Every structure is written in structure tokens, then in C-alpha cells.
Coordinates of C-alpha atoms in Angstrom, one line a residue:
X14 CA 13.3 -13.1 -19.4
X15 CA 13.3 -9.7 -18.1
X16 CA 13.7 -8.5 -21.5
X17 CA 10.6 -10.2 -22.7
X18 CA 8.2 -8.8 -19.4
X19 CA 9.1 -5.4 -20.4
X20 CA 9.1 -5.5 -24.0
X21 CA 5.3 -6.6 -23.7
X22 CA 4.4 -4.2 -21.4
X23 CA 5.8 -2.2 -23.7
X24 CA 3.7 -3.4 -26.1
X25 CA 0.9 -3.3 -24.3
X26 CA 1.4 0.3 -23.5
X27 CA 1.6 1.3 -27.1
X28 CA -1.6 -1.1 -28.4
X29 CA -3.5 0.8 -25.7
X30 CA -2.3 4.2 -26.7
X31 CA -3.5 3.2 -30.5
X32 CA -6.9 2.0 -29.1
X33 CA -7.3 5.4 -27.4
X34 CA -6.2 7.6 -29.7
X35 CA -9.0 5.7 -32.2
X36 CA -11.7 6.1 -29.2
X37 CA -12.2 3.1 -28.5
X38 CA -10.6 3.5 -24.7
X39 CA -12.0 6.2 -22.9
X40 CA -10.4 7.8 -19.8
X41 CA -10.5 10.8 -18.2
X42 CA -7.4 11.9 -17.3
X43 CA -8.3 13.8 -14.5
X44 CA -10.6 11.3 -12.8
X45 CA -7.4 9.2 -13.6
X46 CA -5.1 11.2 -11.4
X47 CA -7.4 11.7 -8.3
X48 CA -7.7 8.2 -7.8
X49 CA -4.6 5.9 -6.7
X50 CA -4.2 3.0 -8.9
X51 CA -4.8 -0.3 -6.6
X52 CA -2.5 -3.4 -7.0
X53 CA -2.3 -7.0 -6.1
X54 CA -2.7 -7.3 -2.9
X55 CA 1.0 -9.9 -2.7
X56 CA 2.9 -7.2 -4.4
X57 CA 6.3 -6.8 -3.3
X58 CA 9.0 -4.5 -4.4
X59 CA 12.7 -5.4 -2.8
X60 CA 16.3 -4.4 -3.1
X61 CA 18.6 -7.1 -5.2
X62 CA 21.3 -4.9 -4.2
X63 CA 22.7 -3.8 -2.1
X64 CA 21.5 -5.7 0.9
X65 CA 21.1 -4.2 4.2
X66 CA 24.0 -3.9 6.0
X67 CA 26.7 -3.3 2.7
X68 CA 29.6 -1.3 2.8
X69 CA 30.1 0.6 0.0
X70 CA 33.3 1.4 -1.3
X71 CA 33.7 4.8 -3.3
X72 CA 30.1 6.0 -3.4
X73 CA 29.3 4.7 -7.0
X74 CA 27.3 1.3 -7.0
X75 CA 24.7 -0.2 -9.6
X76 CA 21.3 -0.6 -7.7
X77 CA 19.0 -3.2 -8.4
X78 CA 15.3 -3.7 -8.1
X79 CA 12.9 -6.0 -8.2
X80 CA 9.2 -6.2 -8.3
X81 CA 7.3 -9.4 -7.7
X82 CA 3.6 -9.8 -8.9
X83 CA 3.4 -6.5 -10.5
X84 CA 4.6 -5.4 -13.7
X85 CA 7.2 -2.8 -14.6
X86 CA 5.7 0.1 -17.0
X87 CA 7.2 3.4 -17.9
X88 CA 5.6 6.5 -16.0
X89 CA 2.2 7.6 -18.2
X90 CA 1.3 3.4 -18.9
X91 CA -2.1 3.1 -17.8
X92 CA -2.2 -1.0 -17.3
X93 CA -3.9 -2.4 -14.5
X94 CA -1.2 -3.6 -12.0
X95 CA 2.1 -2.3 -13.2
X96 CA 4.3 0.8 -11.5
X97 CA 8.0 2.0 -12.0
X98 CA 10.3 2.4 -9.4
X99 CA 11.3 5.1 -6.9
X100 CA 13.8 4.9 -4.3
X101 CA 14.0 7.2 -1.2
X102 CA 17.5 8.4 0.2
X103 CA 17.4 9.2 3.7
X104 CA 14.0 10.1 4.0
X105 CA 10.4 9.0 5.9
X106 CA 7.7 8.0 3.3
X107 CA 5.7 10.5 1.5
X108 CA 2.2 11.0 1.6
X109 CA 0.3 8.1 0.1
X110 CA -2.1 10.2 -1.8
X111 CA -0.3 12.5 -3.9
X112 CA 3.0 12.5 -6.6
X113 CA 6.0 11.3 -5.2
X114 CA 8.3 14.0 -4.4
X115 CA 10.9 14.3 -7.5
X116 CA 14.4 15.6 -5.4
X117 CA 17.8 14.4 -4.8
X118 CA 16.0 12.1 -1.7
X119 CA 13.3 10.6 -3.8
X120 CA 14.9 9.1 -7.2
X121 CA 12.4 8.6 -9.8
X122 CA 12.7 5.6 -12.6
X123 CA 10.0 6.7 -15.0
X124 CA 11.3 5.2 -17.8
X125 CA 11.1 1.7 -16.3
X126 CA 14.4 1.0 -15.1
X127 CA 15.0 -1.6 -12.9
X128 CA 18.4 -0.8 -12.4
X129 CA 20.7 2.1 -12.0
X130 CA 24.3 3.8 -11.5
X131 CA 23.5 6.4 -8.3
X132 CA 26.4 8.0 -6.2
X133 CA 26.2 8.3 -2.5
X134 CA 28.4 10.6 -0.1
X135 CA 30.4 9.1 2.3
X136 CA 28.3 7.8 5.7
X137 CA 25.7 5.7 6.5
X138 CA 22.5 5.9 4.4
X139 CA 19.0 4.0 4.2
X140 CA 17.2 3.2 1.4
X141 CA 13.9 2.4 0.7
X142 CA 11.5 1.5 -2.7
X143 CA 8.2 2.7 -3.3
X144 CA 6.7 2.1 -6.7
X145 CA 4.2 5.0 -8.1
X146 CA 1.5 4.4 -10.7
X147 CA 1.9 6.2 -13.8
X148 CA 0.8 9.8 -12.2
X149 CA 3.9 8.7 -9.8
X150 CA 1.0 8.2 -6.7
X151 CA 1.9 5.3 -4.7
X152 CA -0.8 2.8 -5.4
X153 CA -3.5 1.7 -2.6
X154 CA -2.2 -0.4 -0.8
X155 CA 0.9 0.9 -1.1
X156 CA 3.6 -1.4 -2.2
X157 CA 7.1 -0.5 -0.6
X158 CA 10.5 -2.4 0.7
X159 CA 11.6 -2.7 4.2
X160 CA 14.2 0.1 4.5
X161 CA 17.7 -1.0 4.4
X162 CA 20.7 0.8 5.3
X163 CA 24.1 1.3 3.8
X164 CA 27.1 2.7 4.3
X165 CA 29.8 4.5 1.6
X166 CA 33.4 4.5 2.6

């Protein structure tokens, strides 16, 4: 089923880019980019895994994320309520109102990914999801997980 969400936003994605490209959407891009994209208000964006409180053996884990009532879209897809992922590593939130930060502590998953191979060191880490519109600004209201904390033997 997940398959089939993203393979018509996908879709989507491209028919609009067509449409545009033929002038029949018009956008400015930057009046685009000032403006955070808003969402449904239920939004949610969560961890499958881990879950708070996992041990971690070796530092390599698959993370998994989900995102309810919103869509998943590659970074650059300009449909109303859709966002890709991005998952902060030891860190407080950025600011709401511009690009997510793109570093070692804020992991971006522009292409859409809803799931990924990331190493930690060894220690106790938190972890937290914060999905960007396709500028990577964190829509209004923003939608982001309850941090969670893990630790890496």
C-alpha cells in the first residue's frame, strides 16, 4: 500500500510539473518560498523504529518513519499537504520559519524516503522528526514527533 501512496504522489508531482511547464499552473517561486506551506491540522509524523527507550547494538539500525494524514513527496513537489522527512540527532528544533539546517544533526530525506540505514556512535542519543515542505521549511503548524531517546552499545 505504501508503494501505491507514493507512486501517485509521484504522479501527481510529475502531472503538475507538465501543467506548469505548459502555463497552465502559475507560481512564483519566490512568493512560494517566503511562505510556509500549512498542513492538516491532525498531522502526525512518528517513529516506527526504534521506540524510545531501545538499545542499539553496533550503531547501524534501519529507521523507520511514518506520517499520518499527510502525504510523502520528494523535496521540490508542490502538493497541498505533503512533506518528506527529516530527523534531528541530538539537537533542539530549528527555527520554524526558515530551511531546515542540512548537517550531520539534521538528516534530510528529500527524496521521500520513509526509511533509512543511519549509524550512531556509541552513547545515548535522542531523536526527533520534523517534516519540511518542499523548500525544506517546517510547515505552519509545524508537524513534529515527540523526541525519543536511544542508546548504541
Amino acid at each position: 500500500m505504501r508503494q501505491t501512496t507514493v507512486f501517485f504522489v509521484l504522479l501527481a508531482a510529475v502531472l503538475q510539473s507538465a501543467l506548469a511547464g505548459a502555463g497552465a499552473i502559475a507560481a512564483p517561486a519566490a512568493a512560494a518560498a517566503a511562505e510556509s506551506v500549512p498542513n492538516p491540522t491532525n498531522a502526525q509524523v512518528y517513529f516506527i523504529w526504534p521506540q524510545d527507550g531501545t538499545v542499539i547494538n553496533g550503531g547501524k539500525f534501519w529507521l523507520r518513519m511514518g506520517l499520518r494524514n499527510m502525504g510523502v513527496a520528494p523535496k521540490g513537489t508542490d502538493i497541498p499537504n505533503t512533506g518528506h522527512h527529516h530527523v534531528l540527532i541530538d539537537t533542539e528544533l530549528p527555527s520554524m520559519t526558515e530551511p531546515i539546517p542540512n548537517d550531520r544533526n539534521h538528516l534530510h530525506f528529500g527524496a521521500g524516503e520513509t526509511e533509512a540505514r543511519i549509524e550512531l556512535p556509541p552513547g545515548t542519543h535522542t531523536l526527533q522528526l520534523l517534516v519540511g515542505d518542499m523548500n525544506h521549511v517546517p510547515h505552519k503548524p509545524p508537524v513534529v514527533s515527540k523526541k525519543i531517546t536511544v542508546t548504541v552499545r
